[in-house]
JSON list of C-alpha atoms in Angstrom, two decimals:
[
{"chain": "A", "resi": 214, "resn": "UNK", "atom": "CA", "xyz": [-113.74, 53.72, 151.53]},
{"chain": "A", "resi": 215, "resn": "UNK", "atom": "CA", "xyz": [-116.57, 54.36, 153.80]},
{"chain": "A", "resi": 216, "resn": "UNK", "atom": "CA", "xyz": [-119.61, 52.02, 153.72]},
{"chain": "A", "resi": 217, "resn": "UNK", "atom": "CA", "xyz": [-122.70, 53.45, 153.44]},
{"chain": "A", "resi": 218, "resn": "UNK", "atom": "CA", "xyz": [-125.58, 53.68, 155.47]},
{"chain": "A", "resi": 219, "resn": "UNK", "atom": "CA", "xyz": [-127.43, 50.81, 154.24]},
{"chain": "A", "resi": 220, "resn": "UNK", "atom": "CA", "xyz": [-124.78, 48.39, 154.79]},
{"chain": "A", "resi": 221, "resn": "UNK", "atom": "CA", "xyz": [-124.31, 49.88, 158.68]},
{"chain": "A", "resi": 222, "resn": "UNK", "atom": "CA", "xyz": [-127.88, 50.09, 159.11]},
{"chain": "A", "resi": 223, "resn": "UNK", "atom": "CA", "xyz": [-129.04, 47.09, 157.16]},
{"chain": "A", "resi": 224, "resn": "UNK", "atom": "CA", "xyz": [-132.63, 47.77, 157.51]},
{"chain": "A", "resi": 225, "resn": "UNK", "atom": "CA", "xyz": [-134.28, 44.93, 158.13]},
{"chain": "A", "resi": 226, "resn": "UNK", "atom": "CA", "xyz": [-138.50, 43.86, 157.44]},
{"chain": "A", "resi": 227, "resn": "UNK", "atom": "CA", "xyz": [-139.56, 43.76, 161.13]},
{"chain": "A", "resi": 228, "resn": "UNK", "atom": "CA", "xyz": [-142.42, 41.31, 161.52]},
{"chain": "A", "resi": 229, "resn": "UNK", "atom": "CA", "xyz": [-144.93, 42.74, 164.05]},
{"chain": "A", "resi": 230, "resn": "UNK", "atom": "CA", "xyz": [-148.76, 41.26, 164.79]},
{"chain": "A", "resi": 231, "resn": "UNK", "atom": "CA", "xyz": [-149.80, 40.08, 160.84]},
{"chain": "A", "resi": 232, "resn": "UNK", "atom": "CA", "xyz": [-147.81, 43.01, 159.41]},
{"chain": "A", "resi": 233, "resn": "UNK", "atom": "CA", "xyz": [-144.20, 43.72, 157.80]},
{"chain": "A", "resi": 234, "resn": "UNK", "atom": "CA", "xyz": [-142.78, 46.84, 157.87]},
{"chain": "A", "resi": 235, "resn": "UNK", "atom": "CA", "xyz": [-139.71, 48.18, 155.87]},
{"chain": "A", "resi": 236, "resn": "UNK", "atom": "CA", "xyz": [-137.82, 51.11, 157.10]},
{"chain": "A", "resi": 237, "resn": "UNK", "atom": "CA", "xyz": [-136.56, 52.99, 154.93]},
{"chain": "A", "resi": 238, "resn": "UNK", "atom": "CA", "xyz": [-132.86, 54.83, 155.06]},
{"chain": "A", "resi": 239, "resn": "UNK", "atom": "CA", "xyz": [-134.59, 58.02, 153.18]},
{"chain": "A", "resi": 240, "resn": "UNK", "atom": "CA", "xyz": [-137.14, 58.55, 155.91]},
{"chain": "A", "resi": 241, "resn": "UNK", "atom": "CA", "xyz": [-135.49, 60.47, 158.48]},
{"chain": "A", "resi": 242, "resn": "UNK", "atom": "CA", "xyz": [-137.60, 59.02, 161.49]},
{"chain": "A", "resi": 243, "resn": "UNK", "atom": "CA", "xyz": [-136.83, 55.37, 159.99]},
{"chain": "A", "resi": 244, "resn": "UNK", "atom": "CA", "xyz": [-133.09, 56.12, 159.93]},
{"chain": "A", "resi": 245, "resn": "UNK", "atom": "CA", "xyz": [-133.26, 57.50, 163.87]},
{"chain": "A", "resi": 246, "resn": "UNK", "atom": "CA", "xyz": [-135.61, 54.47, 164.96]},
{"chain": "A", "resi": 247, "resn": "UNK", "atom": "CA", "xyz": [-133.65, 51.94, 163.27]},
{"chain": "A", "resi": 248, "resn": "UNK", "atom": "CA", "xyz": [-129.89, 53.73, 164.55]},
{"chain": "A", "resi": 249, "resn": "UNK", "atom": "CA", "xyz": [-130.81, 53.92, 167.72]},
{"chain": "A", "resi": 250, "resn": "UNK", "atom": "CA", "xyz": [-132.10, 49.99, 167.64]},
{"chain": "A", "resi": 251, "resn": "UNK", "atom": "CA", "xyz": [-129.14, 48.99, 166.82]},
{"chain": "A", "resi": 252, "resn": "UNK", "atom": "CA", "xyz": [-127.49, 51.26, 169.28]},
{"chain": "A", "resi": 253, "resn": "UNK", "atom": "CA", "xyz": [-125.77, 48.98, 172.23]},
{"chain": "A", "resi": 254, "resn": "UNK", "atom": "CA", "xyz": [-128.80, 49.32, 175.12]},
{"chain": "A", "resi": 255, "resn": "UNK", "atom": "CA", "xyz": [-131.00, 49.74, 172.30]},
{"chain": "A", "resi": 256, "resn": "UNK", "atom": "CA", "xyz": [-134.37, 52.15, 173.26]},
{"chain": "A", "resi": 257, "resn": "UNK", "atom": "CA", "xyz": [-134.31, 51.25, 176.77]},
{"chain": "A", "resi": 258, "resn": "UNK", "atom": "CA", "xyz": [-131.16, 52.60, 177.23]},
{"chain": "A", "resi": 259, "resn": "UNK", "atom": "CA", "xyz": [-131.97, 55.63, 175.30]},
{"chain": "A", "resi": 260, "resn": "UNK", "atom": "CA", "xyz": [-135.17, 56.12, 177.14]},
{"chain": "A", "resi": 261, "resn": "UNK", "atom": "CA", "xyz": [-132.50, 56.28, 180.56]},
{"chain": "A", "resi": 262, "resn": "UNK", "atom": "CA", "xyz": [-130.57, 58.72, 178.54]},
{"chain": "A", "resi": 263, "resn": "UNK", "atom": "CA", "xyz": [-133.22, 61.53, 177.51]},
{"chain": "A", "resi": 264, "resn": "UNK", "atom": "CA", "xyz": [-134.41, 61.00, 181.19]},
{"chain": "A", "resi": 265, "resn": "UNK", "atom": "CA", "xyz": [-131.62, 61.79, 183.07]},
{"chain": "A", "resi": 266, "resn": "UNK", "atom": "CA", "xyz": [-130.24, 64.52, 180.21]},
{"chain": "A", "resi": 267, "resn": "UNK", "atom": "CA", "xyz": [-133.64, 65.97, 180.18]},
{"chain": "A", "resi": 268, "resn": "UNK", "atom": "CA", "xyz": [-134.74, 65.71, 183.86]},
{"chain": "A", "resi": 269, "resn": "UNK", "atom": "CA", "xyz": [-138.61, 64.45, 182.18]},
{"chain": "A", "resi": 270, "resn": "UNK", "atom": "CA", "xyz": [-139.25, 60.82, 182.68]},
{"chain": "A", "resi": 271, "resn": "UNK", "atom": "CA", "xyz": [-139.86, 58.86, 179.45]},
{"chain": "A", "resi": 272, "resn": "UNK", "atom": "CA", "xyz": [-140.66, 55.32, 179.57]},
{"chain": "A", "resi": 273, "resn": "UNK", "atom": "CA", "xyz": [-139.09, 53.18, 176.26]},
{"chain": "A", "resi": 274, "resn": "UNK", "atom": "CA", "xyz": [-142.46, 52.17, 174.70]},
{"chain": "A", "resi": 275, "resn": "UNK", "atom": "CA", "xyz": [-143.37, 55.86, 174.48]},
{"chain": "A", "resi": 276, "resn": "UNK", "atom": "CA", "xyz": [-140.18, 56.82, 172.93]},
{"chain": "A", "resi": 277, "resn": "UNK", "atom": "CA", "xyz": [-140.48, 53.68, 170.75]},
{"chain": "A", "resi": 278, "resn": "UNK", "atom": "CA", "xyz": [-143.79, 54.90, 170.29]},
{"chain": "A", "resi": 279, "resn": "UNK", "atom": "CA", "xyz": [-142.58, 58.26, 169.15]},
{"chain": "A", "resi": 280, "resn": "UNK", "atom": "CA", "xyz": [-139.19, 56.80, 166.62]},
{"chain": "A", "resi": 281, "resn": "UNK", "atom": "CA", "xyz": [-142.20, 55.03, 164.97]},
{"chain": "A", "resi": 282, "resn": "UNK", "atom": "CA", "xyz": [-144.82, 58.00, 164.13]},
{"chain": "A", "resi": 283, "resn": "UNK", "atom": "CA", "xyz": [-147.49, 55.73, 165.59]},
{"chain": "A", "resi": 284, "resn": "UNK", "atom": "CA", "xyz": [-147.34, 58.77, 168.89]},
{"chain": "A", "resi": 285, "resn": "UNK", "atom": "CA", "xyz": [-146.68, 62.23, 169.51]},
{"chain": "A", "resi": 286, "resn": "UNK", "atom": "CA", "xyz": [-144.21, 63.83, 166.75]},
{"chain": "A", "resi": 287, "resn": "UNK", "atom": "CA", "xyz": [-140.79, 63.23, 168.40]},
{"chain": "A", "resi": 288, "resn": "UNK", "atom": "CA", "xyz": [-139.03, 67.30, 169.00]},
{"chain": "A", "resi": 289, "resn": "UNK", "atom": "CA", "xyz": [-135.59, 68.00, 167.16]},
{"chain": "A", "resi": 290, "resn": "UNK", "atom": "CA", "xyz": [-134.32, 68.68, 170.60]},
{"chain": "A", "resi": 291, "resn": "UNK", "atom": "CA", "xyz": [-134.56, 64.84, 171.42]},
{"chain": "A", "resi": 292, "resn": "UNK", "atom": "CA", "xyz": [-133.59, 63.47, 168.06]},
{"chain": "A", "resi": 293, "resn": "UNK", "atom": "CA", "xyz": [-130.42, 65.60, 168.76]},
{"chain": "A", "resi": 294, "resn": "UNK", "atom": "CA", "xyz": [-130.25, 64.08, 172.23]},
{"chain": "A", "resi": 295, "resn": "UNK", "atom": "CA", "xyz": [-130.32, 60.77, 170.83]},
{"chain": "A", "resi": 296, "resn": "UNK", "atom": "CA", "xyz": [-127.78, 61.65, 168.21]},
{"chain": "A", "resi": 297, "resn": "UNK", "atom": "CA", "xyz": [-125.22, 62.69, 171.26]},
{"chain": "A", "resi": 298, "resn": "UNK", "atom": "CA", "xyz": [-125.98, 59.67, 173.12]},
{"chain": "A", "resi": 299, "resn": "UNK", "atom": "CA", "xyz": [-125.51, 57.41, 170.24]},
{"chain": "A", "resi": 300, "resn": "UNK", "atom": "CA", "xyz": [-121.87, 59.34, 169.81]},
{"chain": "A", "resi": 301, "resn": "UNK", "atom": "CA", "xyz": [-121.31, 58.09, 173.04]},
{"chain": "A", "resi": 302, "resn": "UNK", "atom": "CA", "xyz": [-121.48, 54.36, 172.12]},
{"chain": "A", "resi": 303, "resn": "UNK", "atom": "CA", "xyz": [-119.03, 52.64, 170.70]},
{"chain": "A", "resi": 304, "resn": "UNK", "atom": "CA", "xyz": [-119.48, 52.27, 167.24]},
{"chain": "A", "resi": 305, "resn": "UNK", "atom": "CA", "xyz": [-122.62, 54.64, 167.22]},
{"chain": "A", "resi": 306, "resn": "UNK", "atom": "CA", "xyz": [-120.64, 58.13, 165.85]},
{"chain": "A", "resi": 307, "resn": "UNK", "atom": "CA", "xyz": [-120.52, 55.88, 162.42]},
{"chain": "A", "resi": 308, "resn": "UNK", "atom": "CA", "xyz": [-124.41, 56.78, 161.94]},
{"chain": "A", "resi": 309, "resn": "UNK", "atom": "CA", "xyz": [-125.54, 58.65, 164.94]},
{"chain": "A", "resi": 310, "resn": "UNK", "atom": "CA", "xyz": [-126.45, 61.62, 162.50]},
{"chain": "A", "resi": 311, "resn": "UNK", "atom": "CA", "xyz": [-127.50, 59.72, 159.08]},
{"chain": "A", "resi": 312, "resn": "UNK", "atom": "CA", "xyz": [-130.87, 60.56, 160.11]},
{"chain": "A", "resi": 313, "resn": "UNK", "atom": "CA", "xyz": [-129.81, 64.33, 159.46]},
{"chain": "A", "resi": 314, "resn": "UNK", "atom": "CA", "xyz": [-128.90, 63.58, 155.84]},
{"chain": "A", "resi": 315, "resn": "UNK", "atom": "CA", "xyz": [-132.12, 61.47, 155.31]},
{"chain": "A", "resi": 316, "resn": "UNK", "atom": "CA", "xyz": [-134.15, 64.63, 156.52]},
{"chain": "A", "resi": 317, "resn": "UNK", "atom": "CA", "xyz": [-131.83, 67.23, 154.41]},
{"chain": "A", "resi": 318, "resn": "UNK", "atom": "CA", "xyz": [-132.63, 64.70, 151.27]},
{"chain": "A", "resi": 319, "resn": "UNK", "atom": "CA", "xyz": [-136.45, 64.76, 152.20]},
{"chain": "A", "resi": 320, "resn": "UNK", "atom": "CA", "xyz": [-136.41, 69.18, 152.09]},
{"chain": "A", "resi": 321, "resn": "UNK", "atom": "CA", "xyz": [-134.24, 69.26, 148.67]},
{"chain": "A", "resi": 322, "resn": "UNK", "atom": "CA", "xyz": [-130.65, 69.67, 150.12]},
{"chain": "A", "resi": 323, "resn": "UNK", "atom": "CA", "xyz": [-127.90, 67.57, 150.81]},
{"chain": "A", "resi": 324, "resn": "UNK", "atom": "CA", "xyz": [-125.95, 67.28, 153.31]},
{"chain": "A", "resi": 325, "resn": "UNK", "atom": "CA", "xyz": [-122.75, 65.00, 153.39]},
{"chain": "A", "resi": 326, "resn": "UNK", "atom": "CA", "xyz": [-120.91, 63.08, 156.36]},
{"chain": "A", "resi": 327, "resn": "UNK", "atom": "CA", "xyz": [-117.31, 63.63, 155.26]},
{"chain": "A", "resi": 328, "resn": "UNK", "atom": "CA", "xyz": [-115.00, 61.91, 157.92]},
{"chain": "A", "resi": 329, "resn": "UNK", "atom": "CA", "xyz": [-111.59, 63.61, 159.29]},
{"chain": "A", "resi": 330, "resn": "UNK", "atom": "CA", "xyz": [-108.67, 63.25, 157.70]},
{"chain": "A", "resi": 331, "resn": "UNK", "atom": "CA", "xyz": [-106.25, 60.11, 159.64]},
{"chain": "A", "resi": 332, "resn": "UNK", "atom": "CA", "xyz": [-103.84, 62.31, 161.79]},
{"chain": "A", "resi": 333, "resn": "UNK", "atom": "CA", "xyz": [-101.28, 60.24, 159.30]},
{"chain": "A", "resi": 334, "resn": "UNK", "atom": "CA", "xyz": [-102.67, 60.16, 156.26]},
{"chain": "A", "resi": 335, "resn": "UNK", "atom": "CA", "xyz": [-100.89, 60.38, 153.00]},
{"chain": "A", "resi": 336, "resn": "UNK", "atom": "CA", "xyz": [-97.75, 61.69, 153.47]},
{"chain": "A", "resi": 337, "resn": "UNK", "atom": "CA", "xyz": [-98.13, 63.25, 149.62]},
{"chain": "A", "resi": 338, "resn": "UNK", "atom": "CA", "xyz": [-101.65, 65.08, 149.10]},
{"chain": "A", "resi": 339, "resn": "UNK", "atom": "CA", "xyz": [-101.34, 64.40, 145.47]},
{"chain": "A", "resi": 340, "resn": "UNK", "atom": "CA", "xyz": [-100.88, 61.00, 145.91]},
{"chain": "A", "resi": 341, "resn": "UNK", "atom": "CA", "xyz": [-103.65, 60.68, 148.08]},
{"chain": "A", "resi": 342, "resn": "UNK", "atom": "CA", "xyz": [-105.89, 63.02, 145.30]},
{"chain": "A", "resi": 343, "resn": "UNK", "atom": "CA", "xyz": [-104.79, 60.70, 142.81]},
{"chain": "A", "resi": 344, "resn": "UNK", "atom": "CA", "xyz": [-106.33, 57.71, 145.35]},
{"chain": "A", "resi": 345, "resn": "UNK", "atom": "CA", "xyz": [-109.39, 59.38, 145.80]},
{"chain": "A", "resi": 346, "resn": "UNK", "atom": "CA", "xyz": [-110.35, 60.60, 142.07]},
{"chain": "A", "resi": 347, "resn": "UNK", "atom": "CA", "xyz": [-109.97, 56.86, 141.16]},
{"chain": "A", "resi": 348, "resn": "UNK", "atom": "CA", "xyz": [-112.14, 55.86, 143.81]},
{"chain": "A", "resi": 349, "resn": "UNK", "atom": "CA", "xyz": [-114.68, 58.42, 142.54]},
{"chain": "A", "resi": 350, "resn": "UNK", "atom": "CA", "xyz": [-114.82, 56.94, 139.52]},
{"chain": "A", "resi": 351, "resn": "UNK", "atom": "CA", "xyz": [-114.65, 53.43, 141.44]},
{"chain": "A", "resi": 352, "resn": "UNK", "atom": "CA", "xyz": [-118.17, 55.18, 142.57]},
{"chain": "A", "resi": 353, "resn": "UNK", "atom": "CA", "xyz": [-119.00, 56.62, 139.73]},
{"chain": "A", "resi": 354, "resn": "UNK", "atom": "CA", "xyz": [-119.32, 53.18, 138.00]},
{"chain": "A", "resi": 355, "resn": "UNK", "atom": "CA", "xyz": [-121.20, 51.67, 140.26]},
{"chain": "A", "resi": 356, "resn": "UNK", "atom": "CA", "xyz": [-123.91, 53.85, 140.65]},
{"chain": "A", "resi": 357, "resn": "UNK", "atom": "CA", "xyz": [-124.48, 53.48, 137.26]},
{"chain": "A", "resi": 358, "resn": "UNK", "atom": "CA", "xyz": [-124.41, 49.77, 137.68]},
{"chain": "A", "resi": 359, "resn": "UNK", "atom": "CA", "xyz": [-126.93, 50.23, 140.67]},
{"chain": "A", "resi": 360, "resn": "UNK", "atom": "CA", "xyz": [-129.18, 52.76, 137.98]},
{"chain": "A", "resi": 361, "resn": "UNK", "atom": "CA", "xyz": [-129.01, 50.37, 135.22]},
{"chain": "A", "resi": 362, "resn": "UNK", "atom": "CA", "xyz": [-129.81, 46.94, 137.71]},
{"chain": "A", "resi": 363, "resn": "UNK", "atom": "CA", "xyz": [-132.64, 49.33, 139.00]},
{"chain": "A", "resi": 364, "resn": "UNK", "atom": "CA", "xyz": [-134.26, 50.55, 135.88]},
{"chain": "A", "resi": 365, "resn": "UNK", "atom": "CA", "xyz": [-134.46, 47.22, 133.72]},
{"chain": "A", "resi": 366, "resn": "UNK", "atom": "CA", "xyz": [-137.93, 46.62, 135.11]},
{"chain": "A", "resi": 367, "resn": "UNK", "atom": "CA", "xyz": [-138.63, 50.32, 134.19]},
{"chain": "A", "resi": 368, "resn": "UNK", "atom": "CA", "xyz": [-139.39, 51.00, 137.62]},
{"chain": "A", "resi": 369, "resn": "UNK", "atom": "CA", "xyz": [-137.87, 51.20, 140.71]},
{"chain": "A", "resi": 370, "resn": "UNK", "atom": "CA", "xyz": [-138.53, 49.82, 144.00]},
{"chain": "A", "resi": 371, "resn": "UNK", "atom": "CA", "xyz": [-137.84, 51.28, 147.34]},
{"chain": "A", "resi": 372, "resn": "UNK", "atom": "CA", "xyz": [-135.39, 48.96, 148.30]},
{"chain": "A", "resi": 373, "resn": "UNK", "atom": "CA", "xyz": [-133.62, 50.46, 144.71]},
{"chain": "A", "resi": 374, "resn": "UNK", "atom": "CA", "xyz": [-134.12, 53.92, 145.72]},
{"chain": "A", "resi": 375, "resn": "UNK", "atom": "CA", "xyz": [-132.61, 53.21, 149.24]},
{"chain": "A", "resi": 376, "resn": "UNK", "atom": "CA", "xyz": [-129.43, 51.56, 147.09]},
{"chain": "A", "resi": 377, "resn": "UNK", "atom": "CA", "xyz": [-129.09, 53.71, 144.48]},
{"chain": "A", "resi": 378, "resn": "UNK", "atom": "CA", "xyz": [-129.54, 57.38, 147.41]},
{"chain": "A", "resi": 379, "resn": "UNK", "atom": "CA", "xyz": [-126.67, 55.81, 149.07]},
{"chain": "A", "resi": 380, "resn": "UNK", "atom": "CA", "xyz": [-123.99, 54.54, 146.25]},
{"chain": "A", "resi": 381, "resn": "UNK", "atom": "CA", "xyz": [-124.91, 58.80, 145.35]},
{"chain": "A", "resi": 382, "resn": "UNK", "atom": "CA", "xyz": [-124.34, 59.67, 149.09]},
{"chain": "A", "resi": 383, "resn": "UNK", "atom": "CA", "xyz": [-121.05, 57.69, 149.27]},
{"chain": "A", "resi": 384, "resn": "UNK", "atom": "CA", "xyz": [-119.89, 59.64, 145.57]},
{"chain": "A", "resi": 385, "resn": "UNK", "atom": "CA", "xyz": [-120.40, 62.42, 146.83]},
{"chain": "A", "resi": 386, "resn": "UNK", "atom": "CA", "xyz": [-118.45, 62.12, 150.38]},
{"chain": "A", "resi": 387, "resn": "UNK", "atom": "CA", "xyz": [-115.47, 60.63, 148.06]},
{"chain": "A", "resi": 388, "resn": "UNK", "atom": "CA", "xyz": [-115.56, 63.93, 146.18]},
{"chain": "A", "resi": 389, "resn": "UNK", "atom": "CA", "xyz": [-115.72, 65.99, 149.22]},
{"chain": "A", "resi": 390, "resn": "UNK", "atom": "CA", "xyz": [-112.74, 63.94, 150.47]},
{"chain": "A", "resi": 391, "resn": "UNK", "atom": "CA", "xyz": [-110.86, 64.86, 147.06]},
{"chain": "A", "resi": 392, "resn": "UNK", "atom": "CA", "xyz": [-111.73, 68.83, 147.15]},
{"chain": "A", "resi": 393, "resn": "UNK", "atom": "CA", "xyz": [-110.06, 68.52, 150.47]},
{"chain": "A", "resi": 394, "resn": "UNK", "atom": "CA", "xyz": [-106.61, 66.96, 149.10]},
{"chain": "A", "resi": 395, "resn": "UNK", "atom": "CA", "xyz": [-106.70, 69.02, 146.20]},
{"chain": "A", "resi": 396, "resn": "UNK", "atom": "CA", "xyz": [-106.86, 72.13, 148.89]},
{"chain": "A", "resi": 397, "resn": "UNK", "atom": "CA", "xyz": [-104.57, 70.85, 150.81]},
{"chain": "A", "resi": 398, "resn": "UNK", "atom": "CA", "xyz": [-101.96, 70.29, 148.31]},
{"chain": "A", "resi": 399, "resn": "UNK", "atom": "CA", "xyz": [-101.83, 73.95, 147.86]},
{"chain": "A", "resi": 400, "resn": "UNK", "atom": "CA", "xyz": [-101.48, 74.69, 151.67]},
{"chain": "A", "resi": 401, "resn": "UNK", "atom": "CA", "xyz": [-98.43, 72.59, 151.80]},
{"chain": "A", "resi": 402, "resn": "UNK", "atom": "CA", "xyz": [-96.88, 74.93, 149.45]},
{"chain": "A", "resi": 403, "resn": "UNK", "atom": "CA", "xyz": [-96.72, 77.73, 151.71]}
]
């Protein structure tokens, strides 16, 4: 099963002059400043990056500046960049484009990371459909676990929200992964 963003990105409080922040994984620019952080080479190494790729010098406290909000609004041109540098890393194609789904889920839409199937998965597509519907309901149990936790205070946190948006996120990539072995069972047929 695929672990969700929060457990790759583990966003942590960042303690900075007398103030914490928390970044959040539903804030699109959160979910870019904190993947490329944890990036190997970090912002420094992205700054390089967007240089060379975009021939425009741009030193890392400005584009730190800029993954923060506290500068210039950063373009979708270099967020995109930074997504195909991350790709580059190893380990970074795991959540180089999360902050795409944490801007879809701030404009209404969704938009789901489903991953390829192995190049030798289940020999038997209804065996692996079987696999994945129980793991759906795996999922489907506990995000109501995460909903009930949540809402016994009658309110929820953002730290809950963050939990809750991604036990829904990782449902709904299960399903996706389903629809695709139901599909495929029929294309083995012919």
């Amino acid at each position: 099963m695929q672990r969700s963003n929060v457990e790759r990105l583990k966003f942590p409080k960042v303690q900075g002059n007398s103030m914490t922040c928390r970044y959040s994984n539903t804030n699109w620019l959160d979910v870019l400043y904190m993947s490329v952080r944890r990036t190997k080479g970090g912002v420094a190494d992205a700054a390089r990056f967007l240089t060379e790729r975009r021939g425009k010098s741009i030193h890392p406290e400005s584009l730190r500046a800029k993954l923060k909000g506290d500068d210039d609004a950063i373009s979708v041109e270099m967020a995109e960049l930074l997504s195909e540098w991350m790709e580059e890393k190893e380990g970074g194609a795991e959540y180089a484009n999360d902050w795409i789904q944490a801007l879809a889920g701030s404009r209404n839409m969704a938009i789901d990371n489903v991953p390829a199937a192995p190049a030798n998965g289940w020999p038997c597509e209804i065996t692996a459909l079987q696999s994945k519907v129980m793991n759906v309901a795996a999922l489907a149990g506990k995000v109501a676990g995460t909903t009930a936790a949540s809402l016994e205070d009658g309110d929820l946190s953002a730290a809950e929200v963050d939990a809750l948006v991604e036990d829904l996120r990782d449902l709904r990539t299960m399903a996706h992964r389903a629809e695709r072995n139901a599909v495929r069972t029929q294309k083995a047929k012919k």
